[in-house]
Every structure is written in structure tokens, then in C-alpha cells.
Short mmCIF file of C-alpha atoms in Angstrom, two decimals:
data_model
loop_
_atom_site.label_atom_id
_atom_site.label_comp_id
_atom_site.label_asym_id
_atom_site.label_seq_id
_atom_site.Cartn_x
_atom_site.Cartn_y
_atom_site.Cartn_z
CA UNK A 1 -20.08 -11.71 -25.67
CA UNK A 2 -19.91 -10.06 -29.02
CA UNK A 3 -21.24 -6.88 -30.08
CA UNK A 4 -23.87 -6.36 -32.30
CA UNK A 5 -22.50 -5.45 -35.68
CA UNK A 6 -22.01 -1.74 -36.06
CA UNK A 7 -24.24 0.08 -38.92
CA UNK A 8 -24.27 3.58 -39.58
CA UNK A 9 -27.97 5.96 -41.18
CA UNK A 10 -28.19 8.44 -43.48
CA UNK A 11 -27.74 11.13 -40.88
CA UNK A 12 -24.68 10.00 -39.33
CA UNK A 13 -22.77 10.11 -42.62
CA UNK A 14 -23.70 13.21 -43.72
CA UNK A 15 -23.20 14.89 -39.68
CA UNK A 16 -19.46 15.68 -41.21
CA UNK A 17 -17.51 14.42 -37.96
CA UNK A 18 -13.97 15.33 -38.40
CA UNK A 19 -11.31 12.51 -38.58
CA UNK A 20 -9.68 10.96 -34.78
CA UNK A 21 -6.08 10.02 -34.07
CA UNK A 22 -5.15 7.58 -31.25
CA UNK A 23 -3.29 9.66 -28.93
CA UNK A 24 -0.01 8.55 -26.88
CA UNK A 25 -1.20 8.83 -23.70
CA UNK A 26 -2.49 6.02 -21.34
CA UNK A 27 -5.71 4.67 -21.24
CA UNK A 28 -5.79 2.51 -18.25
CA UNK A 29 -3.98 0.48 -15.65
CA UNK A 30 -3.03 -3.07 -16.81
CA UNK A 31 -4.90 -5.95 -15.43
CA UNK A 32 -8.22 -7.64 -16.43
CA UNK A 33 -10.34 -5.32 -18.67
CA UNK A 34 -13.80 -6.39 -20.46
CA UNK A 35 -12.80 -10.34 -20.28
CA UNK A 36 -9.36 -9.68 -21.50
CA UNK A 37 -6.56 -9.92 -19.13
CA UNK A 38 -3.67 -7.39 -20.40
CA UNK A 39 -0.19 -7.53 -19.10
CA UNK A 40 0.84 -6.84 -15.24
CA UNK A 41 3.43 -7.02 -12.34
CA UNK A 42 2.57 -10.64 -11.82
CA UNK A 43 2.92 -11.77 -15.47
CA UNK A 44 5.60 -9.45 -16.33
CA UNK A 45 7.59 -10.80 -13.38
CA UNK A 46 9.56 -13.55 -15.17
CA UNK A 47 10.22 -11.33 -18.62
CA UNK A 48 11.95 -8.47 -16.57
CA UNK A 49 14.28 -10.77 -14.76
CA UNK A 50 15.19 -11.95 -18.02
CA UNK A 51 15.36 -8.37 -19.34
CA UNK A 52 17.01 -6.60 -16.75
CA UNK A 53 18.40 -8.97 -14.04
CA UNK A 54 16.86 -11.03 -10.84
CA UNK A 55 17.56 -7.47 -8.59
CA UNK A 56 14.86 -5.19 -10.91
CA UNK A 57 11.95 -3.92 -9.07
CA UNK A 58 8.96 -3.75 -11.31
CA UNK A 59 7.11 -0.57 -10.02
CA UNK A 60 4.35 -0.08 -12.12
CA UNK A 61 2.82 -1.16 -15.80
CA UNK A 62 0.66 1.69 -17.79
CA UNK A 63 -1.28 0.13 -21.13
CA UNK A 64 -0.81 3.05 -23.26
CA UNK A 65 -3.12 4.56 -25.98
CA UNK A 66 -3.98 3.20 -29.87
CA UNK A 67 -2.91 -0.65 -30.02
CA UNK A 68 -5.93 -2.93 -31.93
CA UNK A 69 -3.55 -5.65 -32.72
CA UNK A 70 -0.36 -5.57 -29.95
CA UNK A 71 -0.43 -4.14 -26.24
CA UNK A 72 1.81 -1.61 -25.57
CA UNK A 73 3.00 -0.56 -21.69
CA UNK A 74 5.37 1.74 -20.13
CA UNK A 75 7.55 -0.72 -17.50
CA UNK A 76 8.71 1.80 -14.31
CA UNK A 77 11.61 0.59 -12.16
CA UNK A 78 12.60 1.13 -8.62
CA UNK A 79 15.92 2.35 -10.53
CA UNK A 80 17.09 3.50 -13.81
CA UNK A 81 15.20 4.50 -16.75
CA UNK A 82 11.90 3.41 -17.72
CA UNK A 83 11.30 0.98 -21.06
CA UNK A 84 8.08 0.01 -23.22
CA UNK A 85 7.01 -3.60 -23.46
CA UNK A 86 5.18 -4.70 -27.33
CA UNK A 87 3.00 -7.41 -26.56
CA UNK A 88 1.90 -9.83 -29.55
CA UNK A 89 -0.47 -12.02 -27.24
CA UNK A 90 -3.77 -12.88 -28.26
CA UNK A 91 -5.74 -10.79 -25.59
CA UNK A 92 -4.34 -7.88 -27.14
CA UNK A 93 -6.07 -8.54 -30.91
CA UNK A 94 -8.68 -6.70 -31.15
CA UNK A 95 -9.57 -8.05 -34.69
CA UNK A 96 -10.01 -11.62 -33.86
CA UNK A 97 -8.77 -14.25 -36.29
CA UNK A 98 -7.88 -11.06 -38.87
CA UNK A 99 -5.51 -9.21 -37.54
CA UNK A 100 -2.86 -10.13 -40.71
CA UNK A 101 0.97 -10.92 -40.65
CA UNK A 102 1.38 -8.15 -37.80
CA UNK A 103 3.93 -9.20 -34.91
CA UNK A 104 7.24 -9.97 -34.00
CA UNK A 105 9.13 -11.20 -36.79
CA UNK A 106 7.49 -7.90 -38.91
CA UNK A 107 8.56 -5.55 -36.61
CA UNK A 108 11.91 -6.93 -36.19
CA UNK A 109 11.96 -6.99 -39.96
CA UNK A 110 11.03 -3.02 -40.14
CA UNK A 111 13.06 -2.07 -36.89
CA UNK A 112 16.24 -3.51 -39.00
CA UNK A 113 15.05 -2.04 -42.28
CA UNK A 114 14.50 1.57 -40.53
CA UNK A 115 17.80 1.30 -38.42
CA UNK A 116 19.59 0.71 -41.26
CA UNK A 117 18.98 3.77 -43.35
CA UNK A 118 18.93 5.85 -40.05
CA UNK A 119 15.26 6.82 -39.78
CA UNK A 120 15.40 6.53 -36.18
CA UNK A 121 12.79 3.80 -34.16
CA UNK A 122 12.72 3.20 -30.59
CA UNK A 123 15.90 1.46 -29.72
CA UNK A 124 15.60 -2.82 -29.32
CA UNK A 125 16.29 -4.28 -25.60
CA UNK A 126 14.78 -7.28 -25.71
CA UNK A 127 12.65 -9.73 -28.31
CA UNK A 128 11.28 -13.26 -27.52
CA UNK A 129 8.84 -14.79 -29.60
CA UNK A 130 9.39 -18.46 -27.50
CA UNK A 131 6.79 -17.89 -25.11
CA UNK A 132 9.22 -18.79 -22.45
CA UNK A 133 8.99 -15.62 -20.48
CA UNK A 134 5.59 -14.28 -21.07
CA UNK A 135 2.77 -15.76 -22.99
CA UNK A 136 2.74 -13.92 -26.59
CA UNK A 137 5.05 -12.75 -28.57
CA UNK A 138 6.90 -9.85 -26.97
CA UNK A 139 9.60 -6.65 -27.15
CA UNK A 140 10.84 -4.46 -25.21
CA UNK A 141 12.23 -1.13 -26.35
CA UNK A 142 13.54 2.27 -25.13
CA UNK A 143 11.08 4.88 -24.00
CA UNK A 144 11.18 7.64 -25.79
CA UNK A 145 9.42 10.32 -23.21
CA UNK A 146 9.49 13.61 -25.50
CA UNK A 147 5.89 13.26 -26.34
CA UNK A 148 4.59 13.00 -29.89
CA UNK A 149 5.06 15.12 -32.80
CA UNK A 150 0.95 15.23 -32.48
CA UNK A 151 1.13 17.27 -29.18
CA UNK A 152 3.81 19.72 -30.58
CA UNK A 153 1.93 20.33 -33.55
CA UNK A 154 -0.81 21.49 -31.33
CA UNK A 155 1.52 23.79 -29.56
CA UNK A 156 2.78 25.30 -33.46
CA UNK A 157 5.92 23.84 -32.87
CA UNK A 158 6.79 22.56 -36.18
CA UNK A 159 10.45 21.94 -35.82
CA UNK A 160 9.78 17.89 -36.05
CA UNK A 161 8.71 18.27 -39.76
CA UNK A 162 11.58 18.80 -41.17
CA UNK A 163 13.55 16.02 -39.82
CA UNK A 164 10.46 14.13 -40.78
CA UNK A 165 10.37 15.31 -44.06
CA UNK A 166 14.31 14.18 -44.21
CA UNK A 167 13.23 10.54 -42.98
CA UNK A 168 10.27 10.45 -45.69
CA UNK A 169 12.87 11.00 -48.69
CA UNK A 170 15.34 8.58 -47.39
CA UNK A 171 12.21 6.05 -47.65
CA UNK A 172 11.34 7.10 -50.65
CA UNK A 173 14.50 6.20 -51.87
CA UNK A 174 14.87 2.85 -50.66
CA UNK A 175 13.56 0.81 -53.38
CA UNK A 176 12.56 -2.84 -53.78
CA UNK A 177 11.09 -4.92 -57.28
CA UNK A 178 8.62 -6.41 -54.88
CA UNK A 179 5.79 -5.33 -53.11
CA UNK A 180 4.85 -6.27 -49.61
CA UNK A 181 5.59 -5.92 -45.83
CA UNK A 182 9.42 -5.77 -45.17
CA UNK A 183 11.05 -9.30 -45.01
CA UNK A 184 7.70 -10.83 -46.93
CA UNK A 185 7.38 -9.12 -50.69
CA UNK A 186 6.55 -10.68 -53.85
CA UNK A 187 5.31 -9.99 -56.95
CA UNK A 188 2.98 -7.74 -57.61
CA UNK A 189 1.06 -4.68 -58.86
CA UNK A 190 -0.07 -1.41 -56.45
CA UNK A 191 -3.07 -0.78 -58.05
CA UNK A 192 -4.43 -4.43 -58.51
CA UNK A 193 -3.47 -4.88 -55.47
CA UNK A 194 -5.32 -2.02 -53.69
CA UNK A 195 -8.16 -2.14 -56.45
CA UNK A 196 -9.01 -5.79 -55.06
CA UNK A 197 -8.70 -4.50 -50.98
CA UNK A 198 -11.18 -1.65 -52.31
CA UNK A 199 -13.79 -3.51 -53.90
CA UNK A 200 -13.83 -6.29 -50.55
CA UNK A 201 -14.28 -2.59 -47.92
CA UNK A 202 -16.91 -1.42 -50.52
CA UNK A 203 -19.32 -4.88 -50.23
CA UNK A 204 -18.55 -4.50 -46.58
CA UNK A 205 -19.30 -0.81 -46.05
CA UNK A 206 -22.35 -1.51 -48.20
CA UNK A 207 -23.52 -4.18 -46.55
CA UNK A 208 -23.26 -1.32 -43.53
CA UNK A 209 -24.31 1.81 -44.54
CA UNK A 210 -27.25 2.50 -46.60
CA UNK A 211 -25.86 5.59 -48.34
CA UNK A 212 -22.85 3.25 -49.31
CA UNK A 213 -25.14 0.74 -50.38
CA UNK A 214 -27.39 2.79 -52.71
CA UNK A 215 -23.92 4.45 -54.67
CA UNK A 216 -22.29 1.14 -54.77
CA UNK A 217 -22.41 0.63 -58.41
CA UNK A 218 -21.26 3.90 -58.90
CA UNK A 219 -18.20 3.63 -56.30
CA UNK A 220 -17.43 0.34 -58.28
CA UNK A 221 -17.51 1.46 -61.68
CA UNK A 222 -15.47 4.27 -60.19
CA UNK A 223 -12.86 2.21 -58.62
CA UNK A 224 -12.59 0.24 -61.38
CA UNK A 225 -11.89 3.00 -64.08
CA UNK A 226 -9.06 4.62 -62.37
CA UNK A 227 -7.38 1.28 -61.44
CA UNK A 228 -7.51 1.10 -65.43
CA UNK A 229 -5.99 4.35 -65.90
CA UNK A 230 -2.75 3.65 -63.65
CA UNK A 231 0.33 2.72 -65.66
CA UNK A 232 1.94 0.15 -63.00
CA UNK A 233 6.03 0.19 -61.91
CA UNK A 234 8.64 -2.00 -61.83
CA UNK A 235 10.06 -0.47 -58.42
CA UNK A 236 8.11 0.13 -54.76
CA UNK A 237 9.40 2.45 -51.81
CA UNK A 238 9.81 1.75 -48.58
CA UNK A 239 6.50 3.33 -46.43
CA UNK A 240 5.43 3.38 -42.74
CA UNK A 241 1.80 2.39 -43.90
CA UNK A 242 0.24 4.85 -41.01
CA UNK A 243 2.67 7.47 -40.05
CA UNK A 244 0.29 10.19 -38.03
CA UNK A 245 1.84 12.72 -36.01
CA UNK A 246 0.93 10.51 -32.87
CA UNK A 247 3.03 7.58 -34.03
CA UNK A 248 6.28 10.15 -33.96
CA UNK A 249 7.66 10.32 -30.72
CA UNK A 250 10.04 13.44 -30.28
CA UNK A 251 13.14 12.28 -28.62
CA UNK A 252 15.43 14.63 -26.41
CA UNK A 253 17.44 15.48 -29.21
CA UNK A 254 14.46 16.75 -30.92
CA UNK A 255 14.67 14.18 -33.37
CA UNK A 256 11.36 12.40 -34.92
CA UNK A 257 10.82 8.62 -33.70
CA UNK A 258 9.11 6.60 -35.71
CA UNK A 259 6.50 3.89 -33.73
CA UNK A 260 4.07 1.66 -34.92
CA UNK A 261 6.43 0.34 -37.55
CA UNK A 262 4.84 -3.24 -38.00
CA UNK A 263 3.02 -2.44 -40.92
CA UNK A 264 6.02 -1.14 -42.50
CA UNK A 265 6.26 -2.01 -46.66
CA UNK A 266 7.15 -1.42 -50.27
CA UNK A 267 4.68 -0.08 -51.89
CA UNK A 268 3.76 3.15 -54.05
CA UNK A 269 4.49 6.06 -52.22
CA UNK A 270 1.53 7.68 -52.62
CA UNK A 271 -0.54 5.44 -50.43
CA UNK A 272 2.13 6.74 -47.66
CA UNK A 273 1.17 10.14 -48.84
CA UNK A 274 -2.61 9.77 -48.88
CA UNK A 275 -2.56 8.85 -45.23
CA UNK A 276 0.21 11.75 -44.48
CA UNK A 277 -2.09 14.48 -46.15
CA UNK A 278 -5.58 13.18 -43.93
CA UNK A 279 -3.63 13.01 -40.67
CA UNK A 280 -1.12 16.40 -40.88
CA UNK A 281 -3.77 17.85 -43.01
CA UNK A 282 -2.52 22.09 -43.04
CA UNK A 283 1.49 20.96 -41.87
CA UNK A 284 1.19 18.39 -44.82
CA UNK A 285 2.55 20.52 -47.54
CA UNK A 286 6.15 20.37 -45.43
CA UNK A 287 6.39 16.42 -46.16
CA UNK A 288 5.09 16.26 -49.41
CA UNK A 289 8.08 14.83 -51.84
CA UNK A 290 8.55 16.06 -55.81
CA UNK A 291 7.64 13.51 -58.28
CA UNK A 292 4.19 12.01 -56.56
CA UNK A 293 1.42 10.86 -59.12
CA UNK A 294 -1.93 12.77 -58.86
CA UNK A 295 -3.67 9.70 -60.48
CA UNK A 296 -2.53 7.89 -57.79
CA UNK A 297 -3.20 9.96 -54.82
CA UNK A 298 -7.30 10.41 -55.85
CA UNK A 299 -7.89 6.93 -56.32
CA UNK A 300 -5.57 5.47 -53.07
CA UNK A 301 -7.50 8.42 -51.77
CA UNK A 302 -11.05 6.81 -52.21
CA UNK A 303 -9.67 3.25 -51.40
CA UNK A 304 -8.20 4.65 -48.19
CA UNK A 305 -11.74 6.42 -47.29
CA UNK A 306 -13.26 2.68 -48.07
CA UNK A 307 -10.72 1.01 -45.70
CA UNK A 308 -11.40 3.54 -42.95
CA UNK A 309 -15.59 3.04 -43.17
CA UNK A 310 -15.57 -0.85 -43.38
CA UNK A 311 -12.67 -1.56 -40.91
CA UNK A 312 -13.69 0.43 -37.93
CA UNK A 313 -17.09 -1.02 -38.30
CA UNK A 314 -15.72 -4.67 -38.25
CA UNK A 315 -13.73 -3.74 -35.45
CA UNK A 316 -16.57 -2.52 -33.57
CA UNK A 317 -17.95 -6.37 -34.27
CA UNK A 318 -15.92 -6.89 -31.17
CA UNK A 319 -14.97 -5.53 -27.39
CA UNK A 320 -13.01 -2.65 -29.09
CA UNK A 321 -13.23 -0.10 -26.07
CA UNK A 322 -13.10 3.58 -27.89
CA UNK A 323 -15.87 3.33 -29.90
CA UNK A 324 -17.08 6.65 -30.43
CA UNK A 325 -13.19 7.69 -31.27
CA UNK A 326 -14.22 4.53 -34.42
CA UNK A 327 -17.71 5.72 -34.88
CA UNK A 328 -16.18 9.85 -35.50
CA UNK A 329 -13.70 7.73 -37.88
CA UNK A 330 -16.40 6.60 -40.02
CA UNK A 331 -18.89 9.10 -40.10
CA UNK A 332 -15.93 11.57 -41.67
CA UNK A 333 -14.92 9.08 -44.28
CA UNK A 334 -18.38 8.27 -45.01
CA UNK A 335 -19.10 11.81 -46.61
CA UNK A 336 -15.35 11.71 -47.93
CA UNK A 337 -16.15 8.68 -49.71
CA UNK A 338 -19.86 9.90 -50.86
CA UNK A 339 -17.85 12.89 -52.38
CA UNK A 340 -16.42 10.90 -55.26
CA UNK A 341 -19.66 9.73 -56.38
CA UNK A 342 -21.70 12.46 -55.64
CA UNK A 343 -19.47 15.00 -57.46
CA UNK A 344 -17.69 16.51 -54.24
#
């Protein structure tokens, strides 16, 4: 059964809930959970065979923390080192039918863009996108068991962000004419491009939230005008497209790990550094690289507060089990959002 559609009063958007981060811990065993049945030892069987040869115990699966469009589990062996499955099969969409170009062949595409300029990702085992071995698109990759840069960050240890900060100007660098997820760009324009995803989250956030709804001419006219006032580029970097400190892994090196890499593209770096300034927030200034447009940053800024009110709510359509972690999500960019209009 389907949810009722989320909506959000007055008083939640103006209760100024601070912004959530998926975490990189585990949320529950794997199995059957709320109609969905997830990877386990029984369906995994054939897929480790295949992986790591007919005498591999499988000891135990753990459905780790943040996934909305791909499963992610820690495999543990009766021997040898543990590895982490990616798991592109439909129980594991959250979004339903609209879950975009995400899977295999995109991460395969970023993992070899990444690799190549030596921003390290989770070393590739295994990828099978047959359905021969499991049923959904899958990869398996080294587990990286340093913890994320997140949980450091919380203990002031800060030495991650400068090899970050390293990793962020070698993507910044990498340049392409087209815009687009790696493997898949074409022609285009950032700004026409992100005006027309703005103005689609606006109707939907309005058709949500009253508060939304009564500024929406305002946020439109708004949108509008500094899409206008954007001169656009011939050349896009290469961006994550949501690199928190929880998707950096720390590896035992000490070196960043970048995870969550599907969404990799080429776009203007300052929608990479819109994101990087709401999730590091005070450790932010460390990362920041010379050169970024101001013009850019407020109105990606606005778009990106848009995006992050009318997609958790559409999310929350469905079975999405964290809710409240959504709900905190878009009750802070509510007021952010509000702020633009409302001179804030």
C-alpha cells in the first residue's frame, strides 16, 4: 500500500529543523522488510560463488545506511576480508518508476572516470548487469572499513579535508563541452538546465506546502531573473553531484574514498559547491576552490533548497522507511527557501 502523500503547515516550515545526512552505518539485517525483499544468504548464494569461488562461506549480509535508489550490504566470509555488494534491483528503488539513469553502466562509467584521474573509489571486484547470478543489476567492491569522513569530523579530526580538497581540484579540472552524467552528456546549458528542474520542484513543493504555495509567484519570478543574469560556458567540470562527508569513506591510509559516485557529471562546479557548503557547513571553507561564481552559487543555492523540499516529499509518496530523517530535510529547506523571497 502507498502512503498518503506527504504535506507540510505553516508551523513545520518555520520550526527551523536543521539539515540530516544518511549516515554509514547499518540499518537492518537483510531479508524481507515492509513488502520488499532485500538481498540475503539464500539469494546471494549463486553471485558469491561466482565472485569468490564454490569453497566461500557466506557468513552474514548487513543492508547498510542511505540507499533510495540501489541496496548496499557488507558480505562477511568465513575467511578473508569482507566486500560490499551494490544492488540495482527493483526492490531497492525507493522512487518507483523515477529513479533516473542511476545504475550499473553509470557507476561503471564514474568508477572509470574517477580511477582514472586518481580520486580514489572503492576498488571494482565484480559487475554483472545479466541477471544471471542475482536478480538486478549488481557490484561488488572493496570495503573500505575506516569509517566516514562524517564521523571524524565529529571527532575534529580534519586531516581528510585536505586530501579532499586535492580530489575536488583535480575534478575541477577535468573538463568536458558537454553536460551530463559521465558516459551520457550532450548539449547543453547549466542554468537552463537547472532553471527548468527548479520551476518542476517549485509546482511540486507548492502543490505541498502552503507557505510555498502562497510565495510561488515570487520564487518564480525569482528563479527566472537570475537564470537571466547567468552568462552560460562552453566547458563543464567533472562533479560528484552529492559529496557529504558520509559518502567519504577514510581508508587505512587515511586517504578520502569517494562512494555514491552514480550520480557523478559535468556540470558547473558550483552546483558541486552548493551541496559541499550545506553538508560541511563550518569545515567548508577548506574545499572551497578560487575562481567560483557568486551568481551561480545563490541561485543553484535556491534551486538546490527547491529540490530538497519537493523530492523528499515525493519520496515519502512511498514505503521510504526514515521518514522523520526526510521530514527534518524539508522543514530546514523550507525556511531556506522562504528566505529568498521573504528577504532572508
Amino acid at each position: 500500500m502507498r502512503a498518503k502523500a506527504a504535506g507540510v503547515s505553516e508551523a513545520e516550515a518555520s520550526s527551523g529543523a536543521g539539515p540530516v545526512g544518511g549516515g554509514g552505518g547499518s540499518v537492518s539485517s537483510a531479508g524481507v522488510a515492509g513488502g520488499r525483499r532485500f538481498a540475503g544468504r539464500d539469494r546471494l548464494a549463486g553471485l558469491v560463488r561466482e565472485v569468490f569461488g564454490p569453497g566461500t562461506r557466506l557468513d552474514g549480509v548487513e543492508r547498510l545506511r542511505g540507499g533510495t535508489r540501489k541496496g548496499v550490504y557488507r558480505l562477511t566470509f568465513g575467511r578473508g576480508p569482507s566486500a560490499v555488494l551494490y544492488s540495482w534491483a527493483v526492490e531497492e528503488n525507493f522512487w518507483g518508476d523515477e529513479g533516473g539513469p542511476s545504475g550499473l553502466q553509470t557507476f561503471l562509467a564514474a568508477h572509470q572516470e574517477f580511477s582514472a584521474l586518481g580520486v580514489r573509489v572503492p576498488r571494482l571486484l565484480f559487475a554483472d548487469g545479466s541477471g544471471r547470478h542475482y536478480p538486478g543489476e549488481v557490484a561488488v567492491v572493496e570495503d573500505v572499513r575506516g569509517g566516514t569522513l562524517e564521523e571524524r569530523l565529529r571527532r575534529n579530526d580534519l586531516r581528510g579535508l585536505s586530501p579532499l580538497a586535492a580530489y575536488l581540484e583535480t575534478m575541477a579540472g577535468r573538463r568536458s563541452a558537454g553536460l551530463g552524467r559521465v558516459g551520457q552528456v550532450e548539449a547543453g546549458v547549466c542554468p537552463d538546465v537547472v532553471l527548468g528542474w527548479a520551476v518542476k520542484d517549485l509546482a511540486e513543493a507548492a502543490g505541498r506546502v502552503e507557505a510555498i504555495r502562497r510565495e510561488r509567484d515570487a520564487f518564480e519570478e525569482l528563479l527566472r531573473e537570475m537564470a537571466a543574469g547567468i552568462e552560460p560556458r562552453t566547458e563543464h567540470a567533472l562533479i560528484h553531484g552529492e559529496l557529504g562527508p558520509d559518502h567519504v569513506l577514510m581508508d587505512d591510509g587515511g586517504e578520502p574514498v569517494l562512494i555514491d559516485i552514480d550520480g557523478a557529471k559535468f556540470f558547473d562546479v558550483e552546483w558541486e559547491h552548493v551541496f559541499l557548503r550545506l553538508r560541511f557547513g563550518e569545515h567548508y571553507p577548506r574545499l572551497r576552490i578560487e575562481g567560483l561564481d557568486e551568481a551561480r552559487m545563490r541561485f543553484y543555492r535556491l534551486a538546490q533548497s527547491l529540490a530538497l523540499v519537493a523530492g523528499p516529499l515525493r519520496l515519502l509518496d512511498g514505503d521510504f522507511p526514515d521518514r522523520e530523517a526526510m521530514m527534518a530535510i524539508v522543514r530546514h529547506h523550507i525556511g531556506q527557501a522562504l528566505g529568498f523571497v521573504r528577504g532572508g
